[in-house]
mmCIF file of C-alpha atoms in Angstrom:
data_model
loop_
_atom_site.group_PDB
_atom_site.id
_atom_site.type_symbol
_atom_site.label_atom_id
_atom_site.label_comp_id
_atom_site.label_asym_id
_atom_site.label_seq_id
_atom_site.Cartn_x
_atom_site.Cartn_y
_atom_site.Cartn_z
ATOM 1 C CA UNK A 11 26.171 20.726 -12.462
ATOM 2 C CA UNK A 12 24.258 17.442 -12.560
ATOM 3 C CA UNK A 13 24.854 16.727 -8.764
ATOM 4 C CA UNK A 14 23.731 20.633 -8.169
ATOM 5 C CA UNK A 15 20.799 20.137 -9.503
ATOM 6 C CA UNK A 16 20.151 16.617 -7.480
ATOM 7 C CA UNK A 17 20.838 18.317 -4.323
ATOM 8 C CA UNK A 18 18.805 21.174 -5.225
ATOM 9 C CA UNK A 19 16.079 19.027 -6.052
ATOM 10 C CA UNK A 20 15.430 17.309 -2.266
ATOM 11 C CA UNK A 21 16.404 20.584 -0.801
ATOM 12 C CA UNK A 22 13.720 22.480 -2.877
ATOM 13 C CA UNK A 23 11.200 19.964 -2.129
ATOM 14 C CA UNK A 24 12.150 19.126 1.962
ATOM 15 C CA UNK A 25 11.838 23.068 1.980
ATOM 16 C CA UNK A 26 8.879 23.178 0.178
ATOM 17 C CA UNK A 27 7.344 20.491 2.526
ATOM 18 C CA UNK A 28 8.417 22.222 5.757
ATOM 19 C CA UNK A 29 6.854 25.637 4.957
ATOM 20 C CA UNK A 30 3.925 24.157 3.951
ATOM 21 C CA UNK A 31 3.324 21.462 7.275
ATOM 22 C CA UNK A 32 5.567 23.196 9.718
ATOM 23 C CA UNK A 33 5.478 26.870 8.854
ATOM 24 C CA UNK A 34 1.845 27.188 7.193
ATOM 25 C CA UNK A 35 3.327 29.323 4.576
ATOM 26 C CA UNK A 36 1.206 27.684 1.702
ATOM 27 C CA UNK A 37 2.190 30.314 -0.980
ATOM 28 C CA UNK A 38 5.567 30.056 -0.677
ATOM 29 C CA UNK A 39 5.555 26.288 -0.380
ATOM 30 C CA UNK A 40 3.851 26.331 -3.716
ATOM 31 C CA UNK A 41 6.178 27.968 -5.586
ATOM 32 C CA UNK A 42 9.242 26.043 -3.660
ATOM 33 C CA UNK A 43 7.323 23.399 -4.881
ATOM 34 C CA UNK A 44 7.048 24.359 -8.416
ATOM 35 C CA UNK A 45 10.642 24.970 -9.105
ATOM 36 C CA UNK A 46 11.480 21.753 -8.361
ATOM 37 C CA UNK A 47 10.686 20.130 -11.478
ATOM 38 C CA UNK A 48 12.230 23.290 -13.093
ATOM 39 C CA UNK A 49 15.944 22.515 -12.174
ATOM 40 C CA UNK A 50 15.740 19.048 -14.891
ATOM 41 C CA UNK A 51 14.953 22.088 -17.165
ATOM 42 C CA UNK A 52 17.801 24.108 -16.251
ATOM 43 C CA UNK A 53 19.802 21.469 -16.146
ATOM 44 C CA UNK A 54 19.027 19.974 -19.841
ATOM 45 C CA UNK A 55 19.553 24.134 -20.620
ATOM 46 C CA UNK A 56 22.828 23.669 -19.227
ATOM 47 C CA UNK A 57 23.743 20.585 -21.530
ATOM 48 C CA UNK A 58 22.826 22.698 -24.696
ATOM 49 C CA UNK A 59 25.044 25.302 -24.394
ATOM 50 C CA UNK A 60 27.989 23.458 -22.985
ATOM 51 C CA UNK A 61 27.998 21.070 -26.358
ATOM 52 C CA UNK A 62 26.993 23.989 -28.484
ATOM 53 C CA UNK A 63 29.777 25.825 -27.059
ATOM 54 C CA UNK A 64 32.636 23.330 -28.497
ATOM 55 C CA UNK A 65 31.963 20.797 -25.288
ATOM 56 C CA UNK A 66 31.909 17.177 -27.113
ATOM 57 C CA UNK A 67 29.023 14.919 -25.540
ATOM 58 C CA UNK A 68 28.982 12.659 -22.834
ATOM 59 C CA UNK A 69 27.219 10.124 -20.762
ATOM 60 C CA UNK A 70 26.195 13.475 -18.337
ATOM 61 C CA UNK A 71 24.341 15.408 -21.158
ATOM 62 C CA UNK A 72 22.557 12.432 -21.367
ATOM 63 C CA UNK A 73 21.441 11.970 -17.727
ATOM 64 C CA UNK A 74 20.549 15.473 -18.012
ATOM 65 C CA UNK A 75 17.592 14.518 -20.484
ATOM 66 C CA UNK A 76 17.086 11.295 -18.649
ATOM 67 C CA UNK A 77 16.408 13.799 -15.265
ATOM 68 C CA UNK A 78 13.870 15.680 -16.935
ATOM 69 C CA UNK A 79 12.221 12.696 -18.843
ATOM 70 C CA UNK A 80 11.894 11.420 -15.540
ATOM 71 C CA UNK A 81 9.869 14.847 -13.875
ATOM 72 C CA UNK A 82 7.900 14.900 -16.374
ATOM 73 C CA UNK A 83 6.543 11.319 -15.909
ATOM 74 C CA UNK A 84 6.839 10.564 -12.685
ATOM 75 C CA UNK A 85 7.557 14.005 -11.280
ATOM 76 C CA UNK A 86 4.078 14.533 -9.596
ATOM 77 C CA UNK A 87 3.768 11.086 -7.659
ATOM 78 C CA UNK A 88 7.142 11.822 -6.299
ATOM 79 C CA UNK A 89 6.070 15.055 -4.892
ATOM 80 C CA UNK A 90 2.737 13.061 -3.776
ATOM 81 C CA UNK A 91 4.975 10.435 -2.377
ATOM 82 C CA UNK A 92 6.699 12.416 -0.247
ATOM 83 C CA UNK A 93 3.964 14.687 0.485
ATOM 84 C CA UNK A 94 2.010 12.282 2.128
ATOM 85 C CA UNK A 95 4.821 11.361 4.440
ATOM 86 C CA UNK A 96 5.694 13.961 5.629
ATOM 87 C CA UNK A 97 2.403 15.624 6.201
ATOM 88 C CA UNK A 98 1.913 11.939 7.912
ATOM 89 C CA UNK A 99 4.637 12.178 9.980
ATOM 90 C CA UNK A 100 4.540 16.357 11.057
ATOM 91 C CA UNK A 101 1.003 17.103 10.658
ATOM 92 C CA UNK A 102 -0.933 14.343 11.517
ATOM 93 C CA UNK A 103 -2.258 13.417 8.504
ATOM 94 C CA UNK A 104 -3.463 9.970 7.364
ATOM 95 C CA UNK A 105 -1.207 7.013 6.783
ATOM 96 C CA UNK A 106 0.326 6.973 3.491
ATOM 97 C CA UNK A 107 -0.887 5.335 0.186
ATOM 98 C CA UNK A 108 0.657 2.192 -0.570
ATOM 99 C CA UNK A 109 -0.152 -0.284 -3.656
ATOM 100 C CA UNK A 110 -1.969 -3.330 -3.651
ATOM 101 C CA UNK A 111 -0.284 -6.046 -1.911
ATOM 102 C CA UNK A 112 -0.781 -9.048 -4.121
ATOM 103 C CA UNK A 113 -3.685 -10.517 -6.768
ATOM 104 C CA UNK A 114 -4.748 -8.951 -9.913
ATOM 105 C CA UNK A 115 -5.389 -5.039 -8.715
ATOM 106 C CA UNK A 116 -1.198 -5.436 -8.232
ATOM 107 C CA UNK A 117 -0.715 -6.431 -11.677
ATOM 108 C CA UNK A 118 -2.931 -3.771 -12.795
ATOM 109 C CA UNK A 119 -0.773 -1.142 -11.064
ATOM 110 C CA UNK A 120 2.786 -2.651 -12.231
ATOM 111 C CA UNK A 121 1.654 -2.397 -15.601
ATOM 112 C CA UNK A 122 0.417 1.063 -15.585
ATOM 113 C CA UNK A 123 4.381 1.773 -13.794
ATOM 114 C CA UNK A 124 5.934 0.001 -16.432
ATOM 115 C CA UNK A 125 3.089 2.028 -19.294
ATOM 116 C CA UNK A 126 4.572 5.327 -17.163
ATOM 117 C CA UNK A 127 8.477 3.886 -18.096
ATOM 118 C CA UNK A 128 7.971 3.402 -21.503
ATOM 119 C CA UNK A 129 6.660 7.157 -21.794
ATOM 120 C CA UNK A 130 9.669 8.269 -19.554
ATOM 121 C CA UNK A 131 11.653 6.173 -22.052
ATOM 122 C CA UNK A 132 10.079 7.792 -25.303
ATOM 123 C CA UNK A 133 10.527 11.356 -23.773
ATOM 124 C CA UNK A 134 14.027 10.778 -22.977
ATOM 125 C CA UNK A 135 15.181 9.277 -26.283
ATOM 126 C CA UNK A 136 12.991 12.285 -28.402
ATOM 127 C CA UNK A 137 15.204 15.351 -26.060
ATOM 128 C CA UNK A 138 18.166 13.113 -27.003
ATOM 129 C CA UNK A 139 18.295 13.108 -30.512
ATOM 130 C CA UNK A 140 16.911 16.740 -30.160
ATOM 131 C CA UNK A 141 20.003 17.731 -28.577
ATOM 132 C CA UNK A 142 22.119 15.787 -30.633
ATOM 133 C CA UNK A 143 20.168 17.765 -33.739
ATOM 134 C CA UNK A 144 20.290 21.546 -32.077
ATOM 135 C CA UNK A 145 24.606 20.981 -31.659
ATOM 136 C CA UNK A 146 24.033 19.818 -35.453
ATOM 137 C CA UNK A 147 27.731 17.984 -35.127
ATOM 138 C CA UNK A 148 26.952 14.376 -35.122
ATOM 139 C CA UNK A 149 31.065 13.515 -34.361
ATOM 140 C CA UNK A 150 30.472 15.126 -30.871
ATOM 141 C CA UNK A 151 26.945 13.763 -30.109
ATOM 142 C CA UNK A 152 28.116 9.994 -30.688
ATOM 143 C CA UNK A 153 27.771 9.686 -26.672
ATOM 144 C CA UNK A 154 24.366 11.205 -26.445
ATOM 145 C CA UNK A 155 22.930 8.337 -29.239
ATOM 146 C CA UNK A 156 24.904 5.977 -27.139
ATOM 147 C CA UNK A 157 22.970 6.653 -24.314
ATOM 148 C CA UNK A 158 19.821 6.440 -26.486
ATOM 149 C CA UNK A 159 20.409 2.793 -27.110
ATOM 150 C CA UNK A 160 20.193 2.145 -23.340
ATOM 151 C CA UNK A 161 16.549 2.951 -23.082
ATOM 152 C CA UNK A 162 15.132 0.052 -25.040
ATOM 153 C CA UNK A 163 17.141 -2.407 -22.486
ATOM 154 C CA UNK A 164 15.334 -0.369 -20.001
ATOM 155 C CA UNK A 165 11.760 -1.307 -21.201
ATOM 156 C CA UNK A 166 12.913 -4.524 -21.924
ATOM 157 C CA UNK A 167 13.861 -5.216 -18.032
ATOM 158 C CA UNK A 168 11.262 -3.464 -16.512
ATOM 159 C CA UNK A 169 8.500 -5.125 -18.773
ATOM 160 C CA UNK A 170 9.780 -8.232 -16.787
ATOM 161 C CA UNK A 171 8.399 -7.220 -13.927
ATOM 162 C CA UNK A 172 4.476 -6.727 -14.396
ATOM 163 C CA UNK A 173 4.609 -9.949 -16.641
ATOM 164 C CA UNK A 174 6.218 -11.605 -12.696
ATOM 165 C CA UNK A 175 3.084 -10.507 -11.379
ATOM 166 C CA UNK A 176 0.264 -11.513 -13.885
ATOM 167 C CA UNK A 177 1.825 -15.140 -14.315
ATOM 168 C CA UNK A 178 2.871 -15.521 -10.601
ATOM 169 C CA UNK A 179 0.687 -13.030 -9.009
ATOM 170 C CA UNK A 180 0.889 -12.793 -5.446
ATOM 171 C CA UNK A 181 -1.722 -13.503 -2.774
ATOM 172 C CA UNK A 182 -3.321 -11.290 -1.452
ATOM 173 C CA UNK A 183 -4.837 -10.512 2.288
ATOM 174 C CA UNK A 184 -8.029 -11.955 3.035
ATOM 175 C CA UNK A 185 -9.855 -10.144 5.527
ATOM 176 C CA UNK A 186 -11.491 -11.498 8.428
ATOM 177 C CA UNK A 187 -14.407 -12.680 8.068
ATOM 178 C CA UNK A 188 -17.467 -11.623 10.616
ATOM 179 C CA UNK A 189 -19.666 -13.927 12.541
ATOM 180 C CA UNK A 190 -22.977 -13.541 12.408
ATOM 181 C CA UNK A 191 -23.682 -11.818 15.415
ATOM 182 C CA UNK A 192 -21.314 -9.105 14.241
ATOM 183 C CA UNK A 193 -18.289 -9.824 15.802
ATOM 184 C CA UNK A 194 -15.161 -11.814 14.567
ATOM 185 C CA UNK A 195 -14.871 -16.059 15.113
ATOM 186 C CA UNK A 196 -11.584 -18.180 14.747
ATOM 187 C CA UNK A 197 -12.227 -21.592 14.916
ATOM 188 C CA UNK A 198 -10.526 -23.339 17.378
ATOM 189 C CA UNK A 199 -11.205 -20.661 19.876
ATOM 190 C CA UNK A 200 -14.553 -19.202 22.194
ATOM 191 C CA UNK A 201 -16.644 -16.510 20.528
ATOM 192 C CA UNK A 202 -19.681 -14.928 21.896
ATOM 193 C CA UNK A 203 -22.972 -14.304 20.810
ATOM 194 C CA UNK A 204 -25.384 -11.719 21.917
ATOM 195 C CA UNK A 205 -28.784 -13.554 23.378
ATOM 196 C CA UNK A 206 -32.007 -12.861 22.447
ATOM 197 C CA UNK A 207 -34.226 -11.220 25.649
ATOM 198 C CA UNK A 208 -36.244 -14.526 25.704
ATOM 199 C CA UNK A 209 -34.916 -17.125 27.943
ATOM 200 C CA UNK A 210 -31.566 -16.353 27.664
ATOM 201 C CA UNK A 211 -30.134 -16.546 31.101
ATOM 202 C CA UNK A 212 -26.355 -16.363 30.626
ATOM 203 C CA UNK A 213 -26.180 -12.743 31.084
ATOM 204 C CA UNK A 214 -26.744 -12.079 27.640
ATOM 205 C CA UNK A 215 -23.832 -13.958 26.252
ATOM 206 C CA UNK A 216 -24.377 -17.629 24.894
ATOM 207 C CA UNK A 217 -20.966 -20.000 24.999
ATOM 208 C CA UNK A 218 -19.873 -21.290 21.522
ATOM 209 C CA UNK A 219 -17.955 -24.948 21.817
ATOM 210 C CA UNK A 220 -16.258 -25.085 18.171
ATOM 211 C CA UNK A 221 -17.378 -27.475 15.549
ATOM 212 C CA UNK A 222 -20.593 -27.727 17.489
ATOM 213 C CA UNK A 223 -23.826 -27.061 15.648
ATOM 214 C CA UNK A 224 -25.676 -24.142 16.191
ATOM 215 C CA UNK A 225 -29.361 -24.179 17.360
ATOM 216 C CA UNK A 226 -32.006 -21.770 18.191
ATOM 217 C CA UNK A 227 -32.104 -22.722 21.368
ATOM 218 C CA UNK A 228 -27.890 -22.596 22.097
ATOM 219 C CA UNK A 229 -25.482 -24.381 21.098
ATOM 220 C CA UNK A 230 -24.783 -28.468 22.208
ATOM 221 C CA UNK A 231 -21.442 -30.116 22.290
ATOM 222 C CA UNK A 232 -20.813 -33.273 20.685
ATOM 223 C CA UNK A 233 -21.666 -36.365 22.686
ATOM 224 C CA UNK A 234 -24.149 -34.614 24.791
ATOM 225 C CA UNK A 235 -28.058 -35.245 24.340
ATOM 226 C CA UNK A 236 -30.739 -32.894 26.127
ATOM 227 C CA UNK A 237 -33.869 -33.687 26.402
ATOM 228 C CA UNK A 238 -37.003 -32.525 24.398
ATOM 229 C CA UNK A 239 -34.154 -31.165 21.857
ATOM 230 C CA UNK A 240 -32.842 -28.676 24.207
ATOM 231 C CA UNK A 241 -29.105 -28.024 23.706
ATOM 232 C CA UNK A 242 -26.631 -28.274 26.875
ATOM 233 C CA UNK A 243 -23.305 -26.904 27.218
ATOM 234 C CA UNK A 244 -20.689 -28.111 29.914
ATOM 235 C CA UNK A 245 -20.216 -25.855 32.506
ATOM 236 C CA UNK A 246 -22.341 -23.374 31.587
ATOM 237 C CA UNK A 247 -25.960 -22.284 33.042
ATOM 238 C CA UNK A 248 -28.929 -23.816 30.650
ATOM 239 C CA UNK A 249 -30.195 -21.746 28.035
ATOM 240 C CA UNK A 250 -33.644 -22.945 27.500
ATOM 241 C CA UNK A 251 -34.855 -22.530 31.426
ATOM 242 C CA UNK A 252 -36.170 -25.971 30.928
ATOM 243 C CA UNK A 253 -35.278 -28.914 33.524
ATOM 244 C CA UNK A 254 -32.432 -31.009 33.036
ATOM 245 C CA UNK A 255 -30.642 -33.638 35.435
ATOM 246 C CA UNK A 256 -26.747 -34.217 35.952
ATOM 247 C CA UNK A 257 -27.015 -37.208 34.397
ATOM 248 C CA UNK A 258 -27.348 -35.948 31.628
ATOM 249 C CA UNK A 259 -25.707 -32.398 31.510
ATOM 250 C CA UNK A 260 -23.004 -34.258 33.406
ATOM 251 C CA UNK A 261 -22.465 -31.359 35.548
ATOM 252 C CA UNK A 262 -24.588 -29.826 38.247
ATOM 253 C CA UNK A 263 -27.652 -27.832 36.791
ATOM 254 C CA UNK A 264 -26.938 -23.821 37.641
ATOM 255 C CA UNK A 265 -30.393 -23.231 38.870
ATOM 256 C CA UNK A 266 -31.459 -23.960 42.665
ATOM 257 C CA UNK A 267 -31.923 -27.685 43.908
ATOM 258 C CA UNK A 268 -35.345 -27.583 44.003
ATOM 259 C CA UNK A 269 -35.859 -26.383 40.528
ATOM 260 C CA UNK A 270 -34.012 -29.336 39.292
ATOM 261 C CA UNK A 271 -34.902 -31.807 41.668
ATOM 262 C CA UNK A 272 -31.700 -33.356 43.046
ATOM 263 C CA UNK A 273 -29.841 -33.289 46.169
ATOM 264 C CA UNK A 274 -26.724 -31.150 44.986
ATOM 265 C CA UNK A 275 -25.127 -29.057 47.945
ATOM 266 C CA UNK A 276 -22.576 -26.490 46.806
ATOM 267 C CA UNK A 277 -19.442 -26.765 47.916
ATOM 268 C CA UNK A 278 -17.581 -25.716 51.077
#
């Protein structure tokens, strides 16, 4: 009966899902839906009136309040759980929810699980002793208290758990963090910077060298001077549109001869 009622369970609810995503049948997916949690109840049902008829107790009576402890707690995120993967991965929906990979908002969510299995645990252990109480033969309900004193281990163990993440709590993610012209910057490698419309002339990008300072005029590597206080870059046109000699850009000057006053010939 118990492993009926399992496999009825995912069937009910794949079925549910696939009328609903696949099928567009809504109604009916709703009630599919519905009786899912409603096998734990026919299944606890089931346990009554196989001890009540003359049945002694076991560890599968138990399980059977244990099941619908368990729907009734934590029966709706499962559905959610495996709602939003499947309508994820049939009906293009968005990715699914997951919790919070490390810091103090994971913490927060282990200990509302482990608030979630201490009411699963309550619930279970009240329809215990209530079945033991409706066979009203205590000699044949010895397993079903038995199976009672497993829950407190269970709270016991799984409070272990959220206290792992409060005292050792996990790092997490840090995002990237923007540059200031919008765009991302690792150091260590070339970012770009959009140029103001005055005296630009790189196209409207300016060349970042890291660890160099940053100017209004551009940006100047380190052991490079320009003169007046205008910053140079290797290899790269000047920013400021103001005269400057290889001597002390160390490379050609990208605007014409004349402009710069030396006898530079490009190359063949």
């Amino acid at each position: 009966m118990i492993i009926g009622c399992e496999i009825g369970f995912w069937v009910l609810l794949g079925l549910g899902l696939a009328t609903r995503y696949l099928w567009r049948m809504r109604r009916l997916s709703t009630a599919l839906l519905v009786a899912v949690p409603l096998l734990d109840v026919i299944l606890l049902a089931a346990a009554v009136i196989d001890i009540r008829g003359g049945a002694e107790a076991n560890w599968r009576h138990g399980l059977a309040a244990g099941y619908l402890a368990y729907s009734i707690v934590f029966g709706h995120r499962t559905l959610r759980w495996a709602d939003q993967r499947f309508a994820h991965r049939f009906a293009g929906g968005p990715p699914p929810w997951k919790p919070p990979p490390g810091g103090m908002a994971r913490a927060r969510y282990e200990w509302t699980m482990w608030l979630r299995t201490v009411l699963a645990c309550a619930i279970a252990a009240v329809l215990l002793y209530g079945l033991a109480w409706l066979v009203g033969d205590w000699s044949r309900t010895t397993a079903l208290l038995e199976f009672g004193g497993v829950l407190p281990r269970i709270v016991v163990i799984s409070f272990l758990w959220p206290l792992s993440y409060t005292l050792f709590p996990k790092k997490a993610g840090v995002p990237a963090v923007p540059h200031a012209s919008g765009g991302s910057f690792a150091p260590g490698t070339a970012g770009s910077n959009p140029a103001s419309s005055e005296g630009a002339g790189v196209s409207g990008e300016q060349h970042r060298v890291p660890g160099a300072p940053h100017t209004s005029e551009g940006f100047s590597a380190p052991g490079m001077t320009a003169p007046s206080g205008e910053a140079g870059v290797p290899g790269a046109p000047h920013l400021s549109g103001g005269p400057s000699t290889p001597e002390e850009a160390g490379v050609p000057h990208a605007s014409t001869p004349e402009a710069a006053g030396s006898k530079w010939t490009p190359r063949s």
